[in-house]
Coordinates of C-alpha atoms in Angstrom, one line a residue:
X1359 CA 0.0 0.1 0.1
X1360 CA 1.5 3.2 -1.1
X1361 CA 0.7 6.6 0.8
X1362 CA 1.4 10.1 -0.7
X1363 CA 1.4 12.7 2.2
X1364 CA 0.2 16.3 1.2
X1365 CA 0.0 19.5 3.3
X1366 CA -2.3 19.5 6.4
X1367 CA -4.7 16.8 6.7
X1368 CA -4.7 15.4 3.1
X1369 CA -3.1 12.1 1.9
X1370 CA -3.7 9.5 -0.8
X1371 CA -3.4 5.9 -0.6
X1372 CA -2.9 3.5 -3.3
X1373 CA -3.3 -0.3 -3.7
X1374 CA -3.5 -2.7 -6.6
X1375 CA -4.3 0.1 -9.2
X1376 CA -7.1 1.5 -6.9
X1377 CA -6.8 5.0 -5.1
X1378 CA -8.3 6.7 -2.2
X1379 CA -8.0 10.5 -1.6
X1380 CA -8.6 11.4 2.2
X1381 CA -9.5 15.0 3.3
X1382 CA -8.6 17.1 0.4
X1383 CA -9.1 20.6 2.2
X1384 CA -8.1 24.1 1.5
X1385 CA -4.8 24.1 3.5
X1386 CA -3.3 21.3 1.3
X1387 CA -1.9 23.6 -1.2
X1388 CA 0.4 21.0 -2.9
X1389 CA -2.4 18.4 -3.6
X1390 CA -2.2 16.9 -7.1
X1391 CA -5.3 15.1 -8.4
X1392 CA -4.4 11.3 -8.9
X1393 CA -4.8 10.1 -12.5
X1394 CA -7.6 7.7 -11.1
X1395 CA -9.6 8.0 -8.0
X1396 CA -11.8 5.3 -6.7
X1397 CA -13.3 7.3 -3.6
X1398 CA -12.8 10.5 -1.6
X1399 CA -13.1 9.9 2.2
X1400 CA -14.2 12.9 4.2
X1401 CA -13.9 12.8 7.8
X1402 CA -16.1 16.1 8.4
X1403 CA -17.3 19.1 6.8
X1404 CA -14.6 21.8 7.9
X1405 CA -12.9 23.4 4.9
X1406 CA -9.5 22.3 5.8
X1407 CA -10.7 18.8 5.3
X1408 CA -13.4 19.4 2.7
X1409 CA -12.7 22.1 0.1
X1410 CA -15.7 22.1 -2.3
X1411 CA -13.8 23.4 -5.2
X1412 CA -11.2 20.7 -4.9
X1413 CA -13.9 18.2 -4.5
X1414 CA -15.6 19.1 -7.7
X1415 CA -12.2 19.2 -9.4
X1416 CA -11.6 15.7 -8.5
X1417 CA -15.2 14.7 -9.6
X1418 CA -14.9 16.2 -12.9
X1419 CA -11.9 14.1 -13.9
X1420 CA -13.3 11.1 -11.9
X1421 CA -16.9 11.3 -12.2
X1422 CA -17.6 7.5 -11.0
X1423 CA -15.6 8.0 -7.8
X1424 CA -17.4 7.3 -4.7
X1425 CA -17.7 10.0 -1.9
X1426 CA -17.8 8.3 1.7
X1427 CA -18.4 10.6 4.6
X1428 CA -21.1 11.0 7.3
X1429 CA -24.4 11.1 5.9
X1430 CA -24.9 14.7 6.5
X1431 CA -22.0 15.3 4.0
X1432 CA -22.6 12.3 1.6
X1433 CA -26.4 13.6 1.1
X1434 CA -24.9 16.6 -0.8
X1435 CA -23.6 14.7 -3.6
X1436 CA -26.7 12.9 -5.0
X1437 CA -25.5 13.5 -8.4
X1438 CA -22.6 11.1 -7.7
X1439 CA -22.1 7.7 -6.0
X1440 CA -22.1 8.5 -2.2
X1441 CA -22.2 6.6 0.8
X1442 CA -23.3 7.9 4.3
X1443 CA -20.9 5.8 6.5
X1444 CA -22.1 4.1 9.8
X1445 CA -19.8 3.4 12.5
X1446 CA -18.0 0.0 12.8
X1447 CA -19.5 -1.3 9.4
X1448 CA -16.9 -2.5 6.7
X1449 CA -17.1 -0.9 3.4
X1450 CA -15.4 -2.3 0.3
X1451 CA -14.1 0.2 -2.4
X1452 CA -11.8 -1.1 -5.1
X1453 CA -9.1 -3.0 -3.1
X1454 CA -9.6 -1.0 0.2
X1455 CA -11.7 -2.2 3.4
X1456 CA -12.9 0.9 5.3
X1457 CA -14.1 1.1 8.8
X1458 CA -15.2 4.3 10.4
X1459 CA -15.1 5.1 14.3
X1460 CA -16.0 8.0 16.7
X1461 CA -18.8 10.2 15.6
X1462 CA -18.1 13.8 16.9
X1463 CA -15.5 16.5 16.3
X1464 CA -13.6 17.4 19.5
X1465 CA -14.7 20.6 21.1
X1466 CA -13.1 23.9 20.0
X1467 CA -15.0 26.1 22.4
X1468 CA -18.2 26.1 24.2
X1469 CA -19.7 28.6 21.7
X1470 CA -18.8 26.6 18.5
X1471 CA -21.1 23.7 17.4
X1472 CA -19.6 20.2 17.2
X1473 CA -20.1 18.8 13.7
X1474 CA -19.8 14.9 13.1
X1475 CA -16.6 13.5 12.5
X1476 CA -15.6 10.0 11.4
X1477 CA -12.2 8.5 12.1
X1478 CA -11.3 6.0 9.3
X1479 CA -9.4 2.8 9.5
X1480 CA -8.0 1.6 6.0
X1481 CA -7.3 -1.9 5.5
X1482 CA -7.4 -2.4 9.0
X1483 CA -4.0 -1.1 9.4
X1484 CA -3.9 2.8 8.8
X1485 CA -6.0 4.9 11.2
X1486 CA -6.7 8.6 10.9
X1487 CA -9.1 9.9 13.6
X1488 CA -10.0 13.2 11.8
X1489 CA -10.5 15.9 14.0
X1490 CA -10.6 13.9 17.2
X1491 CA -8.7 11.6 19.4
X1492 CA -11.1 8.8 19.4
X1493 CA -9.3 5.2 20.3
X1494 CA -11.0 2.3 18.8
X1495 CA -11.6 -0.5 21.1
X1496 CA -9.7 -3.6 20.6
X1497 CA -8.5 -2.6 17.2
X1498 CA -4.8 -3.0 16.7
X1499 CA -3.4 -0.2 14.7
X1500 CA -0.3 -0.6 12.6
X1501 CA 0.1 2.9 11.2
X1502 CA -1.1 6.2 12.7
X1503 CA -2.0 9.7 11.1
X1504 CA -1.6 11.7 14.1
X1505 CA -3.0 15.2 14.3
X1506 CA -0.3 17.5 15.6
X1507 CA -1.7 20.9 15.8
X1508 CA -5.2 22.6 16.0
X1509 CA -7.6 24.8 17.9
X1510 CA -9.2 21.8 19.3
X1511 CA -6.4 20.2 20.7
X1512 CA -3.2 20.5 23.0
X1513 CA 0.2 19.0 22.3
X1514 CA -0.2 17.0 25.4
X1515 CA -3.5 15.4 24.1
X1516 CA -1.6 14.3 20.9
X1517 CA 1.3 12.7 23.0
X1518 CA -1.3 10.8 25.0
X1519 CA -3.1 9.6 22.1
X1520 CA 0.1 8.4 20.5
X1521 CA 0.7 6.6 23.9
X1522 CA -2.4 5.0 23.9
X1523 CA -2.6 3.8 20.3
X1524 CA 1.1 2.5 20.4
X1525 CA 1.3 2.1 16.6
X1526 CA 4.2 0.4 14.8
X1527 CA 4.6 3.7 12.7
X1528 CA 3.2 7.3 13.2
X1529 CA 3.4 10.4 11.2
X1530 CA 2.2 13.8 11.7
X1531 CA -0.8 15.2 10.1
X1532 CA -3.2 18.3 10.6
X1533 CA -0.3 20.7 11.2
X1534 CA -1.0 23.4 8.5
X1535 CA -1.0 26.2 11.1
X1536 CA 2.3 25.4 12.4
X1537 CA 5.4 27.3 11.5
X1538 CA 8.8 25.3 10.6
X1539 CA 9.8 25.9 14.2
X1540 CA 6.4 24.5 15.5
X1541 CA 6.7 21.7 13.4
X1542 CA 10.3 20.8 14.6
X1543 CA 8.8 21.1 18.3
X1544 CA 6.0 19.0 17.5
X1545 CA 8.4 16.5 16.1
X1546 CA 10.7 16.4 19.1
X1547 CA 8.0 16.0 21.6
X1548 CA 6.0 13.3 19.6
X1549 CA 9.2 11.5 18.8
X1550 CA 10.0 11.3 22.5
X1551 CA 6.8 9.3 23.1
X1552 CA 7.4 7.2 20.0
X1553 CA 11.0 6.3 21.1
X1554 CA 9.7 5.0 24.5
X1555 CA 7.2 2.5 23.1
X1556 CA 9.0 1.3 20.0
X1557 CA 6.9 3.3 17.7
X1558 CA 8.8 4.5 14.6
X1559 CA 7.9 8.3 14.0
X1560 CA 8.6 10.3 10.9
X1561 CA 7.4 13.3 9.2
X1562 CA 6.3 12.6 5.6
X1563 CA 5.6 16.1 4.2
X1564 CA 5.3 15.8 0.4
X1565 CA 6.8 12.2 0.5
X1566 CA 5.6 9.0 -1.0
X1567 CA 6.2 5.9 1.2
X1568 CA 5.2 2.2 0.9
X1569 CA 3.2 0.8 4.0
X1570 CA 3.6 -2.9 4.8

C-alpha cells in the first residue's frame, strides 16, 4: 500500500491500481489530483478537510468516484455515487476495506457547534481519527496518521493519544497552522513518546512511502 502525504490533513493511498483521496481541504496547497480516483474519504465538513472546489475538480476528472463520509455530507452529492458511512460497518471500495469510528468532532469552544466526525481505518492497519482523538476499542493499529496541531487540541493530548494507540509507525498530520519551528517542536515531543514505546515516528511532508 502506497501513501502520498500532502500538506495539512490530506493524503492519498494506493493499492492494486485503486486510489483513495482522504480529506482534500483548503490547507493542502500541494495536492495533485491522481490520474484515477476510486473514492474520496471525508472525515468532516470543515473546509480544511472538505474544500468544495477541490472536490468538484476531482469529480470532474473522476465522475465515477465514490464519496464516503458522514450522511450529512454524503447527502450533498446525490448526483454522484455517495455513501453515508455508519460506525463500525465495513465498506469495500476497489481494493480497500474501510471502517469508521468516533462520531463527533473534538470540542473547540463552548460557543462553537460540534459537527459529526468520522475516524477512518483503512485496510485494518492505517488509522486517521480526523479531528478527534477517538481510540477504537480492541483494534490494533499498525500505522497512525497523528493530528499534531489544531484549535481543538493540546500537544499533551496528541502525545497521550500516541501513547494509547502504540502503533508500529506514526506520522504527523493536521499541522498546517504550524511554522517550521512549530513542526520541529511537535516532532521532538511526539518523537519522545514514540521512542519510548518502539514506535517509528517520521514526518512525511510531500513524501511517498510504502506501508507494509
